[in-house]
GROMACS .gro file of C-alpha atoms in nm:
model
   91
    1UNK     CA    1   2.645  -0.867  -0.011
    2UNK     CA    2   2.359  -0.741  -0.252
    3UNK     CA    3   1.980  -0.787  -0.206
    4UNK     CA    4   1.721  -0.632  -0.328
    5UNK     CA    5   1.366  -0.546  -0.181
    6UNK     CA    6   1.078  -0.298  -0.263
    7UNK     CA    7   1.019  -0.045  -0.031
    8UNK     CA    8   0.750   0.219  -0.043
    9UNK     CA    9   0.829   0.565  -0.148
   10UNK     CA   10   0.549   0.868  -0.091
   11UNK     CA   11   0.643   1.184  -0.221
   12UNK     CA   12   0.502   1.519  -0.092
   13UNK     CA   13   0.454   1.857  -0.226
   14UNK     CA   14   0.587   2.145   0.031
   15UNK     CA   15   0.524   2.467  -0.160
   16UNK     CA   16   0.626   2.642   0.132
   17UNK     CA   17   0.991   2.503   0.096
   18UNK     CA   18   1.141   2.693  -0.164
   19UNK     CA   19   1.491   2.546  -0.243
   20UNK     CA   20   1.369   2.149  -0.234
   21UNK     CA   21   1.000   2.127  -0.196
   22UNK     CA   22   0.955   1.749  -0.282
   23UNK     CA   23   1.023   1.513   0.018
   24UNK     CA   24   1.067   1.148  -0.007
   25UNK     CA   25   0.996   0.941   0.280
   26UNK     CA   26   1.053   0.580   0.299
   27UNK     CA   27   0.840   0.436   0.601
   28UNK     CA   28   0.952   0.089   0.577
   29UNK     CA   29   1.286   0.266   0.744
   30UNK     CA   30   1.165   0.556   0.847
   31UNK     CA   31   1.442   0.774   0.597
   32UNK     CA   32   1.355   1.091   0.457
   33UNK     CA   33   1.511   1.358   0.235
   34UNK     CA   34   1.400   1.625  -0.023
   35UNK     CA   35   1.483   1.775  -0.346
   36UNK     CA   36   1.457   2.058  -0.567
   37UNK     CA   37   1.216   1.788  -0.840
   38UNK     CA   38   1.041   1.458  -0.706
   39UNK     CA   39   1.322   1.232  -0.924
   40UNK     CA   40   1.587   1.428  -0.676
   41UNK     CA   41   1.400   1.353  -0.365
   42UNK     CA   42   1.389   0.994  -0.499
   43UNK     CA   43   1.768   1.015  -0.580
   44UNK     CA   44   1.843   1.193  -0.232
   45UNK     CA   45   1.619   0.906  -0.018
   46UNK     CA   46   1.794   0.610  -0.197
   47UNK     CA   47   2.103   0.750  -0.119
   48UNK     CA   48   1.997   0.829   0.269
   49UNK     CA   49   1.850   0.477   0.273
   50UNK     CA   50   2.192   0.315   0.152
   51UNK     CA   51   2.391   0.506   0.397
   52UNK     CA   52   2.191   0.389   0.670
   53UNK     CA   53   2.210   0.077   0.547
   54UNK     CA   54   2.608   0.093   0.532
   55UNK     CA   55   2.611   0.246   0.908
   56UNK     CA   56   2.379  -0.059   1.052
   57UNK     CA   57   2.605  -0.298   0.869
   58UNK     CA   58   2.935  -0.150   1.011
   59UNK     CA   59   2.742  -0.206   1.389
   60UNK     CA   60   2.682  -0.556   1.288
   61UNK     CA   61   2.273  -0.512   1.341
   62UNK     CA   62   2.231  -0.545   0.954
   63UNK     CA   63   1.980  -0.885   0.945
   64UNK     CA   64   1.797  -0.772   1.274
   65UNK     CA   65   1.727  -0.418   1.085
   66UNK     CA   66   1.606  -0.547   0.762
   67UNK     CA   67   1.406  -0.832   0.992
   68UNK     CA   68   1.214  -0.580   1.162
   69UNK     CA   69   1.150  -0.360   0.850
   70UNK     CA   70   0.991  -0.717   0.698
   71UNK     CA   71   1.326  -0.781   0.461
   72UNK     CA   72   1.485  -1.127   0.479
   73UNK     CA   73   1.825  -1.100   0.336
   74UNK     CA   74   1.835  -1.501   0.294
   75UNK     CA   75   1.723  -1.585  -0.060
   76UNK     CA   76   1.387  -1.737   0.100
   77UNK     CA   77   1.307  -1.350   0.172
   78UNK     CA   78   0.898  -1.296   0.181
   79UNK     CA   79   0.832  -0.925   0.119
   80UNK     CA   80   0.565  -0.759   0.377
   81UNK     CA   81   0.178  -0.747   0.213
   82UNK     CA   82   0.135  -0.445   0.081
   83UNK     CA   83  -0.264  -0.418   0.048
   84UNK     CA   84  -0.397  -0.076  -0.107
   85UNK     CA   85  -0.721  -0.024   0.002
   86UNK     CA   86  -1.035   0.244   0.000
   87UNK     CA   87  -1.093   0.431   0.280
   88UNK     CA   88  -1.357   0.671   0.308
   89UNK     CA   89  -1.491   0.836   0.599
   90UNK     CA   90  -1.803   1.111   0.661
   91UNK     CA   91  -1.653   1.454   0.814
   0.00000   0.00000   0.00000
């Protein structure tokens, strides 16, 4: 079976982190992983993603997992809103 979905990716800056200082983080799933330039950290957290993917299929738990993420793996899928917004706050 292939589907495909968008998912959010934030990247992050660790400068203390020598080695692989950008981390991907995918919070629709709740995957992580890093790399040495942001495109690796994207490359590394697709892969992560997939595996986990691969692992919940094998359990048989694949539609409830995409379900609660928001993903419909039916072609009458509806992707969550995704609303960017301002926020600002005095400090």
């Amino acid at each position: 079976m292939s589907i495909q979905f968008p998912v959010t990716i934030k990247i992050m800056y660790e400068k203390e982190a020598k080695d692989a200082p950008y981390v991907a983080y995918i919070p629709e799933f709740d995957v992580s992983s890093c790399g040495k330039t942001e495109a690796r950290a994207r490359k590394n957290v697709k892969e992560a993603l997939e595996i986990v993917l691969e692992e919940v299929k094998k359990k048989g738990e694949l539609e409830g997992f995409l379900q609660e993420a928001g993903v419909s793996p039916d072609k009458t899928s509806s992707f969550p809103k995704i609303i960017f917004e301002p926020f600002s706050v005095n400090l």
